[in-house]
Coordinates of C-alpha atoms in Angstrom, one line a residue:
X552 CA 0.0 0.0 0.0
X553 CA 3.0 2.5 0.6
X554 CA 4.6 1.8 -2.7
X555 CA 0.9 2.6 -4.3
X556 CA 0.3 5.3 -2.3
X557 CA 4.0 6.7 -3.4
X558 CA 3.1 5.7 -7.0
X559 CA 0.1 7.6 -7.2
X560 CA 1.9 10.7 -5.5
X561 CA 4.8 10.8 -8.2
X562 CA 2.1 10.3 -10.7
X563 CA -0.3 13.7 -9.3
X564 CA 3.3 15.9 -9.1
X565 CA 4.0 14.5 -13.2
X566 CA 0.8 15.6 -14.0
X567 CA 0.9 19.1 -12.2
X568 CA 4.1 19.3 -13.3
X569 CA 3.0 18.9 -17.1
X570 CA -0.4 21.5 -16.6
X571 CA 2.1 24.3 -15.6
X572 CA 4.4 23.4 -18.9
X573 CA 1.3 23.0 -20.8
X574 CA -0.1 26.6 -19.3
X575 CA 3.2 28.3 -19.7
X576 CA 3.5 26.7 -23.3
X577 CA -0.1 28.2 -23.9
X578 CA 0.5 31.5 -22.4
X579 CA 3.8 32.2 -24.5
X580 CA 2.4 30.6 -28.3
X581 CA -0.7 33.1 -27.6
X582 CA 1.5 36.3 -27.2
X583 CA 4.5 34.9 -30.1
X584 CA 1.0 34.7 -32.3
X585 CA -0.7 38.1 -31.2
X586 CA 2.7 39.9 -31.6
X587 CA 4.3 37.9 -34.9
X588 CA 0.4 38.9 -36.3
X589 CA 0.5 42.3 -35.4
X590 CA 4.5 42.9 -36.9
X591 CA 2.9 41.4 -39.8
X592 CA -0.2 43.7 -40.1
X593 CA 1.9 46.5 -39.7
X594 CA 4.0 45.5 -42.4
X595 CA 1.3 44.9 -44.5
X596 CA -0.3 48.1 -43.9
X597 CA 3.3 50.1 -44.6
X598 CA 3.2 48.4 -48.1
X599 CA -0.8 49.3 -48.8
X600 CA 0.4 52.9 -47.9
X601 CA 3.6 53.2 -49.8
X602 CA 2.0 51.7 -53.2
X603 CA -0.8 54.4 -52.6
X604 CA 1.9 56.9 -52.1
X605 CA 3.9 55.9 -54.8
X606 CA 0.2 56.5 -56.6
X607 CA -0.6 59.9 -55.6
X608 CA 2.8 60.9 -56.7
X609 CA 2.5 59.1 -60.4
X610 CA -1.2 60.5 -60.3
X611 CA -0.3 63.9 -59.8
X612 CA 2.7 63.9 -62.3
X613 CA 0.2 62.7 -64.9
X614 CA -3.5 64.9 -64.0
X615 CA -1.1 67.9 -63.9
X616 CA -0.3 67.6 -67.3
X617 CA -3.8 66.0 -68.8
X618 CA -6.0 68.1 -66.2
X619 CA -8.4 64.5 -67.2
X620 CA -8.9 61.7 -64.6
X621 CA -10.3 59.4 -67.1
X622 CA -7.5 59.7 -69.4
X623 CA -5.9 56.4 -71.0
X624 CA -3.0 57.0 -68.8
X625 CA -4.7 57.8 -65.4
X626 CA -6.8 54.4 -66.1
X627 CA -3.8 52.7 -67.3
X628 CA -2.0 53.6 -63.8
X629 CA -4.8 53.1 -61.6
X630 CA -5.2 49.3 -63.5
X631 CA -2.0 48.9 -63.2
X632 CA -0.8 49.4 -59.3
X633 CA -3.9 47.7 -58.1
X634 CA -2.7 44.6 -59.9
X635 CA 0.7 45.4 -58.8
X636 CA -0.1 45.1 -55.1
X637 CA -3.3 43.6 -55.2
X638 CA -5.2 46.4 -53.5
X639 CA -8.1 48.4 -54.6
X640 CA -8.3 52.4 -54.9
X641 CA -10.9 54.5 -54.8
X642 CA -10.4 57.8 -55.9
X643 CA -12.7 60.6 -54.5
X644 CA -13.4 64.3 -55.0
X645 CA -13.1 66.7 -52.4
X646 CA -16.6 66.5 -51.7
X647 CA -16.1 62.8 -51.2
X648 CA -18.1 61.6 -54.7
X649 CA -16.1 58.4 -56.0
X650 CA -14.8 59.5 -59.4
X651 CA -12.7 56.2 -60.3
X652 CA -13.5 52.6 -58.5
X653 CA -12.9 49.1 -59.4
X654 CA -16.2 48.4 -60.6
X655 CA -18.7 50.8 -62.1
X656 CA -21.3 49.6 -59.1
X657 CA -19.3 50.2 -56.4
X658 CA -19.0 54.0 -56.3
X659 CA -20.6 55.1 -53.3
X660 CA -19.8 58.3 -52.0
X661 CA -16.9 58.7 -48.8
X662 CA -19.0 59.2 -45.7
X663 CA -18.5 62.6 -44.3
X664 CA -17.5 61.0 -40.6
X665 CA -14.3 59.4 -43.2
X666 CA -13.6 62.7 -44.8
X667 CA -13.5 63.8 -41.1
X668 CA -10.7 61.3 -40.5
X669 CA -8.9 61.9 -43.0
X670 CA -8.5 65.5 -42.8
X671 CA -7.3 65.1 -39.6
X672 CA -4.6 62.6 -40.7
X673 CA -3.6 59.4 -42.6
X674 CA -6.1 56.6 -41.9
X675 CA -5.1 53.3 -40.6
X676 CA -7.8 50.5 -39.8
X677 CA -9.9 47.6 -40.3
X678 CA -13.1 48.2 -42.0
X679 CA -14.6 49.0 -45.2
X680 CA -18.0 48.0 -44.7
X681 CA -18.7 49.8 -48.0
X682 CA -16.4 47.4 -49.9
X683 CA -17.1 44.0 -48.7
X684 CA -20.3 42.8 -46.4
X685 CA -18.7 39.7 -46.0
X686 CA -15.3 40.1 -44.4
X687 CA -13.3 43.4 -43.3
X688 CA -11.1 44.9 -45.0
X689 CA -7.3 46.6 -44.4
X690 CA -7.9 50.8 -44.7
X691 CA -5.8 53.2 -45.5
X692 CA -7.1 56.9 -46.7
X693 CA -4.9 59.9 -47.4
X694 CA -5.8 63.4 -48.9
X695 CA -4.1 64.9 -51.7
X696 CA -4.1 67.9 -53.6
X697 CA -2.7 68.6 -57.2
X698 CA -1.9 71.9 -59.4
X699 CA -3.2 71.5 -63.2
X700 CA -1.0 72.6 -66.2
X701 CA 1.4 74.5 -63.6
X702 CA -1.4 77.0 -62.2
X703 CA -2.5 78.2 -58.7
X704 CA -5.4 76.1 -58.5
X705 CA -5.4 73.0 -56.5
X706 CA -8.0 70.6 -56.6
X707 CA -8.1 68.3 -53.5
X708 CA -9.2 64.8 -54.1
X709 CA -9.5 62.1 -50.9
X710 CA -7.8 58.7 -51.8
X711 CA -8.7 55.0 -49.9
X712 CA -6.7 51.7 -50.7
X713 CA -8.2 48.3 -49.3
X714 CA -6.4 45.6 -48.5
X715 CA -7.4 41.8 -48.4
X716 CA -6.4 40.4 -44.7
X717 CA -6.4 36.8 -46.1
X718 CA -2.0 37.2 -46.0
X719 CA -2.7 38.2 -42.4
X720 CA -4.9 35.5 -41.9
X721 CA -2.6 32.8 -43.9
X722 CA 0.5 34.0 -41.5
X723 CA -1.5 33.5 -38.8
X724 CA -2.4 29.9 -39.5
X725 CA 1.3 29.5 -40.6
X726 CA 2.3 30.4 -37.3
X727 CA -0.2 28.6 -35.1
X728 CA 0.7 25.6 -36.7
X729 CA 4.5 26.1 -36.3
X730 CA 3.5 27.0 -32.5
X731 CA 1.6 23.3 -32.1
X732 CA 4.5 21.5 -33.5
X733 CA 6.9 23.1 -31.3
X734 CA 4.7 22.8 -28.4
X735 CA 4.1 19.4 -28.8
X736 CA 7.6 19.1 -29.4
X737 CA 8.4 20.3 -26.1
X738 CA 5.6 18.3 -24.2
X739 CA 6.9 15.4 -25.4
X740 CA 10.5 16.0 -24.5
X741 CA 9.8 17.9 -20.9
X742 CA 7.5 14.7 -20.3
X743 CA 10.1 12.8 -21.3
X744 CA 12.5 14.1 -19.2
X745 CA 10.2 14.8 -15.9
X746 CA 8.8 11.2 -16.0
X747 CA 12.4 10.0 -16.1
X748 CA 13.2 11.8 -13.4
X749 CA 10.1 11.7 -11.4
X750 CA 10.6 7.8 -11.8
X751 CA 14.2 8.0 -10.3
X752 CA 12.9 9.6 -7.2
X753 CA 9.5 7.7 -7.1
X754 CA 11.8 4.7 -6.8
X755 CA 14.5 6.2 -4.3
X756 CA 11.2 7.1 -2.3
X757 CA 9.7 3.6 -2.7
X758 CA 12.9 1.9 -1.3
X759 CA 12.9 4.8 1.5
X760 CA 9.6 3.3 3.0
X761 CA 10.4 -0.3 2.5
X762 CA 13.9 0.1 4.2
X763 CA 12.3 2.8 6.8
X764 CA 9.5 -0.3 7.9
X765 CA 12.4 -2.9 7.8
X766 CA 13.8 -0.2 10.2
X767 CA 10.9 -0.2 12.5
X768 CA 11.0 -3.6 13.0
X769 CA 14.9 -3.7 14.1
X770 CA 16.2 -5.0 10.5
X771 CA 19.1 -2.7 10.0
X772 CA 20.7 -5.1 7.4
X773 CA 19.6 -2.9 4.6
X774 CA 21.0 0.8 3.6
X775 CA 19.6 3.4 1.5
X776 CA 21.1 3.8 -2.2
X777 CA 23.0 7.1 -2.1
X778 CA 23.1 7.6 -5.6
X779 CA 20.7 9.9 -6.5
X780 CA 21.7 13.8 -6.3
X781 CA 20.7 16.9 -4.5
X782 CA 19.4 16.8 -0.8
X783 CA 18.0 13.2 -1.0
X784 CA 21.6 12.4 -1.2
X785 CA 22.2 13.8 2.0
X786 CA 19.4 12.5 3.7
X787 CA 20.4 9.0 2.7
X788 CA 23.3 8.9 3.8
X789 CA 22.7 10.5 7.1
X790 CA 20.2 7.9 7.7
X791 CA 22.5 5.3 6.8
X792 CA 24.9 6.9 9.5
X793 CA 21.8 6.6 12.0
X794 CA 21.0 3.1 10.8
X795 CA 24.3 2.2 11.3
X796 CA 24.8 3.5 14.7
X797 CA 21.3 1.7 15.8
X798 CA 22.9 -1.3 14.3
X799 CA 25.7 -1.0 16.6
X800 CA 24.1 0.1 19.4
X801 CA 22.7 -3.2 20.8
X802 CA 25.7 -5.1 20.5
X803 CA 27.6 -1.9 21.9
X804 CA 25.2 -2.3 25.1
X805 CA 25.9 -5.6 25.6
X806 CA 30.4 -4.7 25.6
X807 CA 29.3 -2.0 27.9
X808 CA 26.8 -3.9 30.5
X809 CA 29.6 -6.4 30.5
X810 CA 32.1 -4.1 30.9
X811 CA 30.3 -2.2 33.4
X812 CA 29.5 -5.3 35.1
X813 CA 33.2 -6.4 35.2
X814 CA 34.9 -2.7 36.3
X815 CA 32.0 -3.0 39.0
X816 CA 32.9 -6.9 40.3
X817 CA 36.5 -6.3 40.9
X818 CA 36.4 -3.9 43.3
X819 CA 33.3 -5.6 45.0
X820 CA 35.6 -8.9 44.6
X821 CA 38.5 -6.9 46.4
X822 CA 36.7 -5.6 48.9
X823 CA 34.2 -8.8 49.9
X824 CA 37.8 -11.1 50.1
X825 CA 39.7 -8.5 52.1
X826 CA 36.5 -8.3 54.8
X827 CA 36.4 -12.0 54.4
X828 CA 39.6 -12.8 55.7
X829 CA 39.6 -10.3 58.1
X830 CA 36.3 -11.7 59.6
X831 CA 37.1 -15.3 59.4
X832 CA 41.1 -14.7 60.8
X833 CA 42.8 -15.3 57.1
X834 CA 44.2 -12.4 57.6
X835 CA 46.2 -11.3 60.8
X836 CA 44.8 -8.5 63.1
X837 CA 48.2 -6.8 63.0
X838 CA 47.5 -6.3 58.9
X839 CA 43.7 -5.7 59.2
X840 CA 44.6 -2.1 59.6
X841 CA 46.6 -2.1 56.1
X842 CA 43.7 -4.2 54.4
X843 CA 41.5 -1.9 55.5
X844 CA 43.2 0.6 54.0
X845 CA 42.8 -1.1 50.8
X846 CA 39.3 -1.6 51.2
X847 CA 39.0 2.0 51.6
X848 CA 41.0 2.4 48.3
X849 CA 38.8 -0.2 46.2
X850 CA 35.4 1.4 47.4
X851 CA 36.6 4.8 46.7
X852 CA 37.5 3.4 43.6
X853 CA 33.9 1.6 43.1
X854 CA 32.5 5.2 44.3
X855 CA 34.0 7.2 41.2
X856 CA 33.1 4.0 39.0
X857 CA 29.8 4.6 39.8
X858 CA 30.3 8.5 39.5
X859 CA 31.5 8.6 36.1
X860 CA 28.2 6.6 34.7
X861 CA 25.8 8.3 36.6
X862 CA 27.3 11.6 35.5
X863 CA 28.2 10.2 31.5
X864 CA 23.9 9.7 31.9
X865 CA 23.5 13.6 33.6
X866 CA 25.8 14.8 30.8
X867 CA 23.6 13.4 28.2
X868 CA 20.4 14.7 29.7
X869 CA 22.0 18.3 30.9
X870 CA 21.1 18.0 34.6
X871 CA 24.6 18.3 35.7
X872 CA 25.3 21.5 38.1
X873 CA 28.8 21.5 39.3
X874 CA 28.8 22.3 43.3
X875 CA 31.9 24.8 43.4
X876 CA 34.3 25.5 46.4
X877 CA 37.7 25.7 47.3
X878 CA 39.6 22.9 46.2
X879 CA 43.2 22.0 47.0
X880 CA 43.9 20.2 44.0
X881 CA 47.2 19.0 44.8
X882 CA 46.4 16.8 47.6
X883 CA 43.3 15.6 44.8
X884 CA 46.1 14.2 42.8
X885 CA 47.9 12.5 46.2
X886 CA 45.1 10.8 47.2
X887 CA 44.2 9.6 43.4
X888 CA 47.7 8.4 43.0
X889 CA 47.6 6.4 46.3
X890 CA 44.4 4.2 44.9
X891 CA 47.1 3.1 42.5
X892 CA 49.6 2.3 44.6
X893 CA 49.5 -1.6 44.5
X894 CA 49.8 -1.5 40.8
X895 CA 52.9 1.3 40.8
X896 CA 54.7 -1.1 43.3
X897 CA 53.9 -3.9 40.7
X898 CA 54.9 -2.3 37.8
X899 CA 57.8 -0.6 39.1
X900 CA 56.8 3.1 38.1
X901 CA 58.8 6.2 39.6
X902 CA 56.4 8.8 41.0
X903 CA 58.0 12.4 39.9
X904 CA 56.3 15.9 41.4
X905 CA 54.2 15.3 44.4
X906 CA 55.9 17.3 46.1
X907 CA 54.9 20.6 44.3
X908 CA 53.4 23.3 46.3
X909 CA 49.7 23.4 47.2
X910 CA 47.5 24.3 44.2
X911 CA 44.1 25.7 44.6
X912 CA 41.2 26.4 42.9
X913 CA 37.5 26.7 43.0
X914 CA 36.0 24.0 41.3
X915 CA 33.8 20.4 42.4
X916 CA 36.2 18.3 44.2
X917 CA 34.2 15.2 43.6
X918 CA 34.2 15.9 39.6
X919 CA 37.9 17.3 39.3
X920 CA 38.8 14.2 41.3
X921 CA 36.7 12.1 39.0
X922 CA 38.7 13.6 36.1
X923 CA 42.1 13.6 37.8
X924 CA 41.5 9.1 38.8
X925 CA 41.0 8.4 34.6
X926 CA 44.1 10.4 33.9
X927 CA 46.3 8.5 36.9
X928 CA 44.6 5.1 35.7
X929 CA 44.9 5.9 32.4
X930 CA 49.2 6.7 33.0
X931 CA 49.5 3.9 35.2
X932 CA 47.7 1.5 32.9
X933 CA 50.0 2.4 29.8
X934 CA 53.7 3.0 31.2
X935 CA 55.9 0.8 30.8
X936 CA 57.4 -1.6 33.8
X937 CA 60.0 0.5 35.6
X938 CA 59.3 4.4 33.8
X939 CA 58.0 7.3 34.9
X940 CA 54.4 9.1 36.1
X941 CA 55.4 12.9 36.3
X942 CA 52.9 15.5 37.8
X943 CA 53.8 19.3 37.5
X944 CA 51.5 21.8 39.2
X945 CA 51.7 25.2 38.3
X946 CA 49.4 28.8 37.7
X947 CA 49.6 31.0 34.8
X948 CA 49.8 34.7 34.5
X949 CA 45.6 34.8 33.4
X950 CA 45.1 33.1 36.4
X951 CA 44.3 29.0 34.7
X952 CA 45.5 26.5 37.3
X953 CA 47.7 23.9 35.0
X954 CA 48.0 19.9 36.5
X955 CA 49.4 18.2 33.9
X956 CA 50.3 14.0 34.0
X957 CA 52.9 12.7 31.9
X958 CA 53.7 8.4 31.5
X959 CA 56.6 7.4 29.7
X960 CA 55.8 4.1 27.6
X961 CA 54.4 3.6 24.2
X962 CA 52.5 6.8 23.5
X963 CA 50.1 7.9 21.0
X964 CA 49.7 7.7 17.3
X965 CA 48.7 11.2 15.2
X966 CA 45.3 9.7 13.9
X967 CA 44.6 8.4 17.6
X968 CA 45.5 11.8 19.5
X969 CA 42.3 13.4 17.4
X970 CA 40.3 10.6 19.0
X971 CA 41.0 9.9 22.5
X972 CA 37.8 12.0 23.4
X973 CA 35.6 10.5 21.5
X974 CA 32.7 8.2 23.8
X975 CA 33.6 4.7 23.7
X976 CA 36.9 5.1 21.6
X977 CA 39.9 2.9 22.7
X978 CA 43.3 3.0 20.9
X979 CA 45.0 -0.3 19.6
X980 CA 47.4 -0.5 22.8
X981 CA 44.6 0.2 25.5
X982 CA 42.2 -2.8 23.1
X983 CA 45.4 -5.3 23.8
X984 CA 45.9 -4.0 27.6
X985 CA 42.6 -2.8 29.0
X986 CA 40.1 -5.6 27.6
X987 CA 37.1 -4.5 29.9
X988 CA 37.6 -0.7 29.9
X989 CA 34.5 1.0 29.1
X990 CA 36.1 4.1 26.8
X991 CA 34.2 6.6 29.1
X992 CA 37.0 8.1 31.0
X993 CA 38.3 10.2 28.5
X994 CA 34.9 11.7 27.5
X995 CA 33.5 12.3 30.6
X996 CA 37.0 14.0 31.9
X997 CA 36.1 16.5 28.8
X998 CA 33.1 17.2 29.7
X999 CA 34.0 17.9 33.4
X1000 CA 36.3 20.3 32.7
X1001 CA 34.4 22.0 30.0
X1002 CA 32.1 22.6 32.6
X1003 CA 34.6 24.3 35.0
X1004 CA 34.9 26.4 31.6
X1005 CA 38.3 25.1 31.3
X1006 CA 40.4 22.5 28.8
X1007 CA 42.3 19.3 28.8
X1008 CA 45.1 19.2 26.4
X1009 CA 46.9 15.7 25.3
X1010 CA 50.5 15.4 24.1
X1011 CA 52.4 12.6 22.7
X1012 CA 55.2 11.3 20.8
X1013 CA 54.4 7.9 19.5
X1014 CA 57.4 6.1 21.3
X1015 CA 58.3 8.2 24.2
X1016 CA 55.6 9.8 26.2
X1017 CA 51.8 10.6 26.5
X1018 CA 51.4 13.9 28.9
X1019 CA 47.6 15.3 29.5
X1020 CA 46.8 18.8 31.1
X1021 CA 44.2 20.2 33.1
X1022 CA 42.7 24.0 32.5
X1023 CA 40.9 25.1 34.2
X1024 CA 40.4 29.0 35.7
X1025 CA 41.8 29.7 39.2
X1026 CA 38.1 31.5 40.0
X1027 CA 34.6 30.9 38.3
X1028 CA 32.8 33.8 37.3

């Protein structure tokens, strides 16, 4: 039913489409008609006056000398240029009596509203009721006067010439039936064209709802062609970017429920065999006081765990205020680094600049330190057995407290520096190193400082060292 109802869509567009054409075509081979007919007519009308000029001049040239209208050659003239040009003359005196007309019936007199007309100018019009009943006629009527035998006298005569429109007529057809042929013409080719193309996207819209409902049922194994142009292009493939991140995204849950349910088991491991063997005498009472200690560590540990998800799922939904106060961010870093202490001891790691002096700034202890525990696990994960973990503690000039955490070991590759932020990324060394790491750390630590309107900076040369830095402003506005 979709792909009918998208059918029959495409199908109502073509046909609108081709009304408009058909309209437009319509409008323009009306006014290419009316104007190509008029430019005709007026060049028709031009040549009925200039042969009836050309007349008047050879008439007067020859009644000045005769003084005779009805001499052999008057007549003989007269006969002649209506032949010539195929127009008829009617020759009139000046009180409008026809003295010479193509046939002996037809010499009515000039009406006196025409004599009006013309002695107020050349006359230029469609008429001539007088002439033929049965269709109208092209006017033209001009007043003349002419000396005889080279005296003062003038006589005035009134002079009409009519035209047959059937050249006006026959152009008109002509061009009407030039205007069909190229109309069609174009029909033919623009509906060519438009049902081709309407066909492309009627399909490209098909296969959107048929891989849209696939979608809706949780079949992503299916992606939208991307070949077709213009912003359907771009459509597709961002929905192929969406599909393919919904494809993803279950078996992405499942990594991160297991990975979450692995980072949250080994301290609760830690912790429930360290109170187990101080409970049941395992371990002595003379050492419960260090394993303790431990314990302390491992929930502090599970505590900032827990943290970082619950404030990855605050981030997401913008509910996250920072609480700011005071905060001496050097002894932040001391405690941090002790959580890792069993693992520097295992791995051999010198311990370089805890000894700076005190640091402070105002910012949320519990998020700073959040921050601060993926940086430390992240240096103590990736040097190498028996380097160094440097920390240098220090406050600029525009008042931006700087900690900054340097590992010697394997370091970072150029493409993987530009992606250490990203959610979930992990680089080829932490995939062979860190299997159950969640890929958080690094984006939430971003976001945390971003919110302290500050920035962490990462540094690395593949080989030698990785070193990331802490921004953040001394005071918050």
């Amino acid at each position: 039913m979709k792909k009918k109802r998208s059918g029959s869509s495409f199908q109502r567009l073509f046909n609108f489409s081709m009304a408009i054409i058909a309209l437009c075509i319509l409008l323009l081979s009306v006014f290419i008609t009316a104007f190509s007919t008029k430019l005709f007519k007026t060049e028709r009308y031009s040549s009925i006056s200039s042969a009836s000029d050309v007349f008047i001049s050879r008439f007067r040239d020859e009644y000045s000398v005769s003084g005779n209208i009805y001499s052999d050659n008057v007549l003989k003239l007269y006969n002649s240029f209506m032949n010539k040009y195929e127009i008829k003359l009617y020759l009139y005196d000046r009180d409008g009596n026809c003295m010479l007309s193509p046939e002996q019936s037809d010499n009515a007199p000039l009406s006196k509203d025409t004599i009006k007309m013309i002695d107020n100018g050349k006359v230029f019009d469609i008429g001539a009721d007088s002439v033929s009943e049965s269709e109208p006629m092209l006017v033209y009527g001009d007043r003349f006067s002419v000396s005889q035998n080279y005296s003062d006298e003038r006589t005035r005569f009134y002079l009409t010439a009519y035209g047959s429109p059937d050249e006006i007529n026959a152009f008109t057809v002509k061009i009407v039936i030039f205007l069909c042929i190229i109309s069609a013409a174009i029909l033919a080719a623009a509906g060519f064209v438009m049902k081709k193309y309407y066909k492309k996207y009627r399909i490209a819209s098909d296969d959107f709802l048929r891989v849209s409902e696939k979608y809706s049922k949780g079949d992503f194994s299916e992606r939208l062609d991307i070949k077709i142009g213009g912003n359907i292009r771009e459509v597709s493939k961002y929905i192929n970017v969406l599909a393919d991140y919904a494809a993803n995204s279950e078996e992405t849950s499942k990594v991160f429920i297991a990975n979450v349910s692995h980072e949250l088991r080994t301290p609760i491991t830690t912790i429930g065999g360290f109170v187990s063997g101080i409970l049941d005498g395992t371990i002595p009472k003379s050492k419960s006081h260090e394993y303790l200690y431990l314990v302390s560590n491992e929930i502090k540990r599970l505590s900032i765990l827990i943290n970082s998800m619950l404030n990855m799922s605050r981030f997401e939904s913008g509910t996250l205020k920072p609480n700011f106060t005071e905060t001496n961010l050097t002894e932040l870093v001391i405690q941090t680094v002790l959580m890792f202490e069993k693992k520097i001891e295992e791995k051999n790691v010198e311990i370089i600049g805890l000894d700076s002096d005190r640091l402070t700034a105002v910012a949320d202890a519990n998020l700073i330190q959040q921050v601060i525990y993926n940086l430390v696990e992240n240096a103590v994960k990736f040097v190498n057995s028996g380097g160094t973990i440097s920390f240098s503690f220090e406050k600029n000039n525009e008042g931006i407290c700087i900690i900054a955490i340097r590992n010697t070991g394997e370091g970072l590759k150029n493409d993987e520096i530009q992606k250490v932020f990203n959610r979930f990324y992990k680089t080829d060394a932490s995939r062979g190193k860190d299997k159950t790491g969640l890929g958080l750390g690094l984006s939430i630590s971003r976001k945390i400082v971003h919110l302290h309107n500050g920035h962490i900076v990462v540094k690395s040369v593949y080989g030698e060292y990785t070193e990331f830095s802490i921004q953040i402003p001394e005071k918050q506005d």
